[in-house]
Amino acid sequence: FVCFFLNIVNSCPATKPSMLNVHLVPHTHDDVGWLKTVDQYYYGGRNYIQHAGVQYILDSVVSELQKDPARRFIYVETAFFHRWWSEQSAKTRNIVTQLVQEGRLEFVNGGWCMSDEASTHYSAVIDQMTLGLRFLNDTFGECGRPRVAWHIDPFGHAREHASIFAQMGYDGFFFGRLDYQDKGRRMKMKEMEMVWRASESLKPPTADLFTGVLPNGYNPPAGFCWDQSCSDDPVQDDPELEDYNVDDLVNKFISISKAQADVYKTNHIIMTMGSDFQYENAIPWYKNMDKLIHYVNARQKNGSAVNVLYSTPSCYLQELNLAKQIWPIKTDDFFPYADDAHDFWTGYFTSRPALKRYERLSNSLLQTCNQLEVLGGSQSRDGPFGKGDRRAMAVAQHHDAVSGTEKQHVANDYAKRLGIGWDHCQVLVSNSLAALSGSNVPRVFCENLNISVCPLTEGSKRFSMNVYNPLARPISWSVHLPVNGSSYSVQDSNGMAVNSQVIPVSKATQNLRRGRGYAKNELVFQVQAPPLGFSTYSIILLGRAGAPDEPKRAAPVSMQNKYLKATFDPTTGLLSGLTNLETQQSIQLSQNFYWYNASNGNDESRQTSGAYIFRPNSSTPYTISSKPVVSTLQEVRQQFSPWVSQVVRLYEGSRELELEWTIGPVPVDDGLGKEVITRLDSSISSAEYFYTDSNGREVLQRRKDYRPTWDLKQTEPVAGNYYPMNSRAFIKDKGSQLTVVTDRSQGVSSLNNGSLEIMLHRRLLYDDYRGVGEPLSEPGEFGDGLVVRGRLLLTLTPPETAADAHRPLAQGMVLQPLLSFQDGTPSAIVEFSALQASLPPAVHLLTLSQWDKDSVLLRLEHQYESSESKTYSKPVTVNLQKMFSTLKVVGASEMSLGANQWKANMTRLQWNTGNDAHIYTLWLADNANTLQP
Amino acid sequence: FVCFFLNIVNSCPATKPSMLNVHLVPHTHDDVGWLKTVDQYYYGGRNYIQHAGVQYILDSVVSELQKDPARRFIYVETAFFHRWWSEQSAKTRNIVTQLVQEGRLEFVNGGWCMSDEASTHYSAVIDQMTLGLRFLNDTFGECGRPRVAWHIDPFGHAREHASIFAQMGYDGFFFGRLDYQDKGRRMKMKEMEMVWRASESLKPPTADLFTGVLPNGYNPPAGFCWDQSCSDDPVQDDPELEDYNVDDLVNKFISISKAQADVYKTNHIIMTMGSDFQYENAIPWYKNMDKLIHYVNARQKNGSAVNVLYSTPSCYLQELNLAKQIWPIKTDDFFPYADDAHDFWTGYFTSRPALKRYERLSNSLLQTCNQLEVLGGSQSRDGPFGKGDRRAMAVAQHHDAVSGTEKQHVANDYAKRLGIGWDHCQVLVSNSLAALSGSNVPRVFCENLNISVCPLTEGSKRFSMNVYNPLARPISWSVHLPVNGSSYSVQDSNGMAVNSQVIPVSKATQNLRRGRGYAKNELVFQVQAPPLGFSTYSIILLGRAGAPDEPKRAAPVSMQNKYLKATFDPTTGLLSGLTNLETQQSIQLSQNFYWYNASNGNDESRQTSGAYIFRPNSSTPYTISSKPVVSTLQEVRQQFSPWVSQVVRLYEGSRELELEWTIGPVPVDDGLGKEVITRLDSSISSAEYFYTDSNGREVLQRRKDYRPTWDLKQTEPVAGNYYPMNSRAFIKDKGSQLTVVTDRSQGVSSLNNGSLEIMLHRRLLYDDYRGVGEPLSEPGEFGDGLVVRGRLLLTLTPPETAADAHRPLAQGMVLQPLLSFQDGTPSAIVEFSALQASLPPAVHLLTLSQWDKDSVLLRLEHQYESSESKTYSKPVTVNLQKMFSTLKVVGASEMSLGANQWKANMTRLQWNTGNDAHIYTLWLADNANTLQP
């Protein structure tokens, strides 16, 4: 076969230079889970919830495409496409392959799903994109490679996503949702299409991405929806017919086209002809578009200068590229998204906090498994781990998955899929560690350590603990093991005694675990693990007699180690100050918990708070307690109410203060929906500025009641100032920066000078009219409301060295050590590192994963921005040949970020943005290497 | 092409003799108008009313049929199919032709629509069937000929329909709706399938029709609906899928199949896989049925004896025929239809009485036009009359058209289509009469004579009137012309003076026409016209001065002519007696108007009265007036209330008493829905018996609270005793028969000895939950409620000669003379008959219609049943060669009733019904003749 698509000019429809060319893009938007589960959507099960069956969409479209070579279709979600493909006959596969080769069926985006942009981490996003792109590459070769990124539905757009797409080789990006004020301005200024300069670090055009705002979200223009789910009248072209409407429809279409052309720059415009789960019956769509094209173009004989054609985003993009316009530049992002004055989509930054954490933890586990599959060799692969587990994580990136905007039963399904992935992954870890440690003693994983539950540690007199570290640098980590003894001996891999304490399990934890475990105490000690390897600790019960010290019912004045000192107000028991003992800098810092009363609509607007939308009734949140019950014992335990508590910890050797919060069940029997925040109020002169990361990577400056690209009319003083934080947020002044690193994606804002507030949990009583049709009121395991526990890490540093602390801290939070346990004595090999040495501090090992039998995919990343660290924001070199201790690299080839193209072959369309001459630091490029295990 | 279908065995799927064979019959039920108009249904316009677009059904099914030769589909409504066909390319037509030839696409029923059985007249039913069958025959030849009649939706079944189907050559008939008690008994007795002996006159098996009751109406078994409009789960056969359901579905299907087989006689059962407007997307249906067949049959390996297959009604019927069973005989009909104890579908017998009359009048006009197209020669064809007008009438036969069960806007559409037909037909009549009369003077048609409106007669001083008689015997007819003069000279074709009177237009008529005309008087005279020809009357204004006598405000004691005498109660003014002066028989006879209060549901059942359902709140109707205001003047005028009036007329030379009733606007501002009846209470000892016709042809005996074939449990004493009357109903005792001939289809009952009640009008406030979603409350032209005027003709005779009177009377009511007017003096040729002589009294000329350029279709009918008339129930011979005066018959070939087969080629399946040895009179068979104009 000749791949016509390679020569895109050949497969694109002819256009007319002297006319307005209207590119009709037939498409379907298939959520990989939302109101129904991904399985239900694929098969069309439970259609009483929502009529949607993706299998039929692909059946029907393929059937209709064959009927006319002019017809086009694009497909987006590889999660669905690969499944459909697996059920097709050789004959159908041949037909589809030819349609792809001829550019009649075009893949756009092409990831496993269309990921959420506010609550995802770049690590998982790159993985899910890679999974989808690889399937397309394996199946269709170069013809299957998407040229265009397509995020028509996500509720706001992250700059890091744009950067990723650029580095994956996409030529352009289209989306549907942006702030209504922004859209108004862009239409007026003809800035609906632009070049998004998506990184302050990468040299243009490396992270430049041509970006277009679609005219009607992702829907067809009003009156031209011919899906079975629509009720617009078809083209009724029998002149004998009473309802003959050709003249009316053509007039209306031409008028809409001209109005649209008025807000775009060129004589080409795009129309998205489709919507959610449309084309289950492709016949009405194509039949009526065929007629529309025929009748509109027939007017050309009478002087009409409107030319309609079937097209695709690539073909439209190509025409824009040929138009040789100068395009405006965009450098910030598209958060927050508001579709009306009181309708800010900032609630979902926090919605379903437990799912958000489970997704993040699952990613950590998946990366560990991917690494151990490589490191453990063939023995590690003897189990169920594999595609299914990567797919579960990939599906969880969907913009109605980790976003928390799905129905409860669907959220349960995502969690279940991840849970199955955990089971499979644990088999692999066992196999791999058996190979690497030489011990086949059964290995136990304790998933509930966060609520002090682990039957083995609770009951065993002698056990060993393997600490696997997925980072490419050594780590130190504080471990809390549930135990029932009162004293233990802990030895490290070298047989050296490790200092440990036994402290009683807190009341808050006992209440929270509700009979799921019976440990009285926690054994606390610090562990170390080598880069990309493990160390083993041996724990022996010394005595059961004697209870540990009970916590003292009194607020401490302070807690400190050699790096940090936290002070507390002795009257209220609240945090009152933080001092960096190394730099001798000190700030006042109070912290407390509050809740906003969720709006259930008012006279100004009927908008409620819901899964998507955050809208507080009042800008002043309610204080839960101004004087918590406080007790102290190594750690400070604060009880704010029966449903809010916190433990403040400062570990020896740590430069960060840990706040472990526990919230829930949030009471709603008072009829008030609650959106619970914690707020840090400090003496830092941050004025109106604060900073948040983008998908856990680069950091963007935020300013209260302000948007960089338009003159904001602020209508929601709280919700309109919320932004997503994926890994970190901070405030700073000249001397000090207070950085908060978190364990999951959340909403964050700074509404006052020196203040930073983070939304932790939401329990609401109303749906917010964006389709999910359920109030966000998670029942939890016991049905009375979900309890969530999480951690925030606080650092206080000078601004110029802040990144040196928060970069490794955040990576450690994302890829955390995996603990596994064996009863009895430790294995023969107690320590292992796959690296010859730690990678340089600036280098993060993002991906190490088996690609096929003879090769692995390696991604190395420079984890500092170009100017955030004096020490680390510099080019750095890694010698791949000398990197691994147990793997021999016999060859390596650099690929695009999505691993579906050789880097050398990557050519992208060039766009003129006028003059710009900044200097950028080149990051270490991503690498794919062929390695021999 | 070889027509495989001719050899039906070859095209039918293989079955397994030792197994239960489940015939899946994929089908769609496409109403030619109901909630949307026929155009809207075809194109899929106004989908917000109901999602339905027939064009896509045929597109999609044809596409899916090609994918697997095992797949089958049946199509029913030629009104839709012919339209779709006209829009197809040659390529698609070839594909469809092959599918038809191979029996993969099978036409069943095949008429223009699926006609209503309760409110249609056999003349129009035969026409609409012929229209559809002819299209199929012209397009596909013998392969397109339907073998099976298929009335899955009509609300009860008429015996005459079965007789028509048998005479059209159908091998079998399937339907879905029958009384729930009847169905219960038939299931228990395995009598769901039977031979319907549909005539008491025709010798078996001429009118025998194998008839099957479908198991689930016309729907698939519960849980197996895979249309886009359904929400049943698909076959989810990916074992990795959480919702995998193959085992459950197969078990359920086998269990349903076995339960169904228990109530049928053979090892073959049928399942209707489809429903209203289904298969718009055929993919989900076929994909899931493919899987169902695969997985159910796969069980045969494990000993299952259930075999599922794609099939068609013909193939299923063939298997039943081969089964050599003895089938029970059915001789009555399936009226009334009840689907539950209080849910009798007897309201629609009367619903929309004006539409029912307009449809009947339109048929009369269409027959006249058909005749005049033949008689007038080529000149008559120079106009728009033709297919469109026949189609309008054909569409009006649909079971949601003339039945009155459509939405108001759809009823308006049917009327509009008929109205266009009238316009076209009038052009043809003008052309044809111009040719036959030699006069091109413009001809005027007065459609509103029934409300005394006709501008020409009102204003002209001298005009002529052409009376065209479509019957094959001479007629005498009473004419009322609106005029403003006070005396006129009237001359017949021979220049002889005709006796005439001028009487004032009644107040009731003046109120009714509301400014649509200003005639003060009516000129009344009797006209004659020759068989299948016309006569011309000349009318000259003599004087305007002097008003005619005003009616006297007093009840007459009696009115009489030489044949009949009607007496009135001088106190009440109501009719009190009727005497046949020839036979000297006399009965007491009172007549009055009443209304039942329509139920809006009660504790017993929530069932309301609505378009379909009749359910009175009480079995005792309300009297409107027991003493109407009466005035007399040639005719007796009775005013019962502002909205009910009547004129009683007895014309000179007439043997029938005419009751012209006017009802409306029915007041409903009291919150009570009203179902208005007139009731005749006589001294006839009818006990519980009364008689109604079937589609205007044969007569069936009815008995109160009784059904011939099962032990009725009567739950609705009024509604459960209502039956349709299309042309006539009567009661009788040994000496007397009181026959009522009506002008449209209505509901009728006899609830007391000697009583006959006819429902005339209905205005209701609630929908009755059968889908139409509107209360039946017709607004009429002025928005305040429809006013309806109609006629009942009463005869009193000995029972043995009653038919001699009511047969011609009813035919004259169905095919009534067409009056047309010309200003000035009459044309040259004032009288014409196309016949050499009247046909014998027993012979009715049912059809005379141009077939193609060189041939016409002629249908002659023996209009008496085998034993109803001593004089006329005898074989009769017609000499076709000597029949016409102006047409020369050069050849004639006899065809089936549907005119899609030579009579000589007609072979039908034979069915064993056990012993029967009755003797039947053979009617004159239908004839098709090739005539030279």
Short mmCIF file of N, CA and C in Angstrom, two decimals, chain A residues 371-433:
data_model
loop_
_atom_site.label_atom_id
_atom_site.label_comp_id
_atom_site.label_asym_id
_atom_site.label_seq_id
_atom_site.Cartn_x
_atom_site.Cartn_y
_atom_site.Cartn_z
N GLN A 371 9.11 -0.68 35.97
CA GLN A 371 10.55 -0.78 36.21
C GLN A 371 10.94 -2.21 36.59
N LEU A 372 10.17 -2.80 37.49
CA LEU A 372 10.53 -4.14 37.98
C LEU A 372 10.34 -5.21 36.91
N GLU A 373 9.45 -4.93 35.96
CA GLU A 373 9.30 -5.87 34.84
C GLU A 373 10.60 -5.91 34.03
N VAL A 374 11.19 -4.73 33.88
CA VAL A 374 12.47 -4.65 33.16
C VAL A 374 13.59 -5.27 34.01
N LEU A 375 13.62 -4.87 35.27
CA LEU A 375 14.77 -5.23 36.11
C LEU A 375 14.76 -6.69 36.53
N GLY A 376 13.56 -7.25 36.67
CA GLY A 376 13.45 -8.62 37.18
C GLY A 376 13.64 -9.66 36.09
N GLY A 377 13.66 -9.22 34.83
CA GLY A 377 13.86 -10.16 33.74
C GLY A 377 12.64 -11.03 33.52
N SER A 378 12.86 -12.13 32.78
CA SER A 378 11.74 -12.94 32.31
C SER A 378 10.88 -13.46 33.45
N GLN A 379 11.50 -13.77 34.58
CA GLN A 379 10.73 -14.34 35.69
C GLN A 379 9.63 -13.39 36.16
N SER A 380 9.92 -12.10 36.05
CA SER A 380 8.94 -11.12 36.53
C SER A 380 7.68 -11.11 35.68
N ARG A 381 7.82 -11.56 34.44
CA ARG A 381 6.67 -11.45 33.52
C ARG A 381 5.71 -12.63 33.63
N ASP A 382 5.99 -13.52 34.53
CA ASP A 382 5.16 -14.70 34.67
C ASP A 382 3.91 -14.37 35.51
N GLY A 383 3.05 -13.59 34.95
CA GLY A 383 1.87 -13.20 35.73
C GLY A 383 0.93 -12.35 34.91
N PRO A 384 -0.11 -11.90 35.53
CA PRO A 384 -1.17 -11.20 34.78
C PRO A 384 -0.87 -9.74 34.51
N PHE A 385 0.24 -9.21 35.02
CA PHE A 385 0.48 -7.78 34.82
C PHE A 385 0.72 -7.47 33.35
N GLY A 386 0.23 -6.31 32.94
CA GLY A 386 0.51 -5.93 31.57
C GLY A 386 -0.44 -4.87 31.08
N LYS A 387 -0.91 -5.12 29.84
CA LYS A 387 -1.69 -4.10 29.16
C LYS A 387 -2.89 -3.64 29.96
N GLY A 388 -3.60 -4.62 30.54
CA GLY A 388 -4.82 -4.28 31.25
C GLY A 388 -4.58 -3.24 32.33
N ASP A 389 -3.45 -3.36 33.00
CA ASP A 389 -3.18 -2.47 34.12
C ASP A 389 -2.78 -1.09 33.61
N ARG A 390 -2.01 -1.07 32.54
CA ARG A 390 -1.68 0.22 31.94
C ARG A 390 -2.95 0.89 31.42
N ARG A 391 -3.86 0.07 30.90
CA ARG A 391 -5.10 0.63 30.38
C ARG A 391 -5.98 1.19 31.50
N ALA A 392 -5.97 0.51 32.64
CA ALA A 392 -6.78 1.01 33.76
C ALA A 392 -6.29 2.39 34.17
N MET A 393 -4.98 2.56 34.23
CA MET A 393 -4.44 3.88 34.56
C MET A 393 -4.73 4.88 33.46
N ALA A 394 -4.64 4.41 32.21
CA ALA A 394 -4.86 5.31 31.09
C ALA A 394 -6.31 5.80 31.09
N VAL A 395 -7.22 4.89 31.33
CA VAL A 395 -8.63 5.25 31.36
C VAL A 395 -8.90 6.25 32.49
N ALA A 396 -8.18 6.08 33.59
CA ALA A 396 -8.39 6.96 34.74
C ALA A 396 -7.97 8.40 34.45
N GLN A 397 -7.23 8.63 33.38
CA GLN A 397 -6.82 10.00 33.04
C GLN A 397 -7.93 10.78 32.34
N HIS A 398 -8.98 10.06 31.97
CA HIS A 398 -10.07 10.66 31.21
C HIS A 398 -10.66 11.87 31.95
N HIS A 399 -11.19 12.79 31.17
CA HIS A 399 -11.68 14.04 31.78
C HIS A 399 -13.00 13.89 32.54
N ASP A 400 -13.52 12.69 32.62
CA ASP A 400 -14.58 12.44 33.61
C ASP A 400 -14.18 11.31 34.54
N ALA A 401 -12.89 11.08 34.69
CA ALA A 401 -12.43 10.04 35.60
C ALA A 401 -11.76 10.71 36.80
N VAL A 402 -10.45 10.92 36.69
CA VAL A 402 -9.73 11.54 37.80
C VAL A 402 -10.30 12.93 38.11
N SER A 403 -10.97 13.52 37.16
CA SER A 403 -11.61 14.81 37.38
C SER A 403 -12.69 14.75 38.45
N GLY A 404 -13.26 13.56 38.67
CA GLY A 404 -14.30 13.41 39.68
C GLY A 404 -15.68 13.80 39.21
N THR A 405 -15.86 13.93 37.90
CA THR A 405 -17.15 14.40 37.38
C THR A 405 -18.01 13.28 36.81
N GLU A 406 -17.71 12.06 37.16
CA GLU A 406 -18.51 10.94 36.71
C GLU A 406 -19.57 10.59 37.76
N LYS A 407 -20.50 9.73 37.36
CA LYS A 407 -21.46 9.22 38.33
C LYS A 407 -20.74 8.33 39.33
N GLN A 408 -21.36 8.15 40.51
CA GLN A 408 -20.73 7.37 41.57
C GLN A 408 -20.40 5.95 41.10
N HIS A 409 -21.35 5.30 40.40
CA HIS A 409 -21.09 3.91 40.01
C HIS A 409 -19.92 3.82 39.03
N VAL A 410 -19.72 4.89 38.29
CA VAL A 410 -18.61 4.90 37.34
C VAL A 410 -17.30 5.15 38.09
N ALA A 411 -17.34 6.04 39.08
CA ALA A 411 -16.16 6.24 39.92
C ALA A 411 -15.76 4.91 40.57
N ASN A 412 -16.76 4.18 41.01
CA ASN A 412 -16.47 2.87 41.60
C ASN A 412 -15.80 1.95 40.59
N ASP A 413 -16.26 2.03 39.34
CA ASP A 413 -15.70 1.18 38.30
C ASP A 413 -14.24 1.55 38.02
N TYR A 414 -13.95 2.84 37.95
CA TYR A 414 -12.55 3.24 37.75
C TYR A 414 -11.68 2.69 38.88
N ALA A 415 -12.18 2.84 40.11
CA ALA A 415 -11.40 2.37 41.26
C ALA A 415 -11.21 0.86 41.20
N LYS A 416 -12.26 0.17 40.78
CA LYS A 416 -12.17 -1.29 40.67
C LYS A 416 -11.13 -1.71 39.65
N ARG A 417 -11.13 -1.02 38.51
CA ARG A 417 -10.13 -1.33 37.49
C ARG A 417 -8.72 -1.09 38.01
N LEU A 418 -8.55 0.03 38.71
CA LEU A 418 -7.24 0.30 39.28
C LEU A 418 -6.89 -0.78 40.30
N GLY A 419 -7.88 -1.17 41.08
CA GLY A 419 -7.66 -2.20 42.11
C GLY A 419 -7.19 -3.52 41.50
N ILE A 420 -7.81 -3.89 40.37
CA ILE A 420 -7.37 -5.12 39.68
C ILE A 420 -5.93 -4.95 39.22
N GLY A 421 -5.62 -3.74 38.75
CA GLY A 421 -4.24 -3.44 38.38
C GLY A 421 -3.29 -3.62 39.56
N TRP A 422 -3.71 -3.21 40.71
CA TRP A 422 -2.87 -3.40 41.90
C TRP A 422 -2.60 -4.88 42.14
N ASP A 423 -3.65 -5.68 42.04
CA ASP A 423 -3.48 -7.13 42.27
C ASP A 423 -2.45 -7.69 41.29
N HIS A 424 -2.62 -7.35 40.02
CA HIS A 424 -1.71 -7.88 39.01
C HIS A 424 -0.29 -7.39 39.25
N CYS A 425 -0.20 -6.12 39.56
CA CYS A 425 1.10 -5.51 39.75
C CYS A 425 1.82 -6.15 40.94
N GLN A 426 1.07 -6.48 41.95
CA GLN A 426 1.69 -7.08 43.13
C GLN A 426 2.26 -8.47 42.82
N VAL A 427 1.60 -9.19 41.92
CA VAL A 427 2.16 -10.47 41.49
C VAL A 427 3.50 -10.24 40.79
N LEU A 428 3.51 -9.24 39.93
CA LEU A 428 4.76 -8.94 39.23
C LEU A 428 5.86 -8.53 40.21
N VAL A 429 5.51 -7.66 41.14
CA VAL A 429 6.51 -7.22 42.11
C VAL A 429 7.06 -8.42 42.88
N SER A 430 6.18 -9.30 43.28
CA SER A 430 6.62 -10.50 43.99
C SER A 430 7.60 -11.32 43.15
N ASN A 431 7.21 -11.53 41.89
CA ASN A 431 8.08 -12.30 40.99
C ASN A 431 9.43 -11.61 40.81
N SER A 432 9.35 -10.33 40.57
CA SER A 432 10.57 -9.61 40.25
C SER A 432 11.48 -9.53 41.48
N LEU A 433 10.89 -9.23 42.60
CA LEU A 433 11.71 -9.15 43.82
C LEU A 433 12.25 -10.53 44.21
#
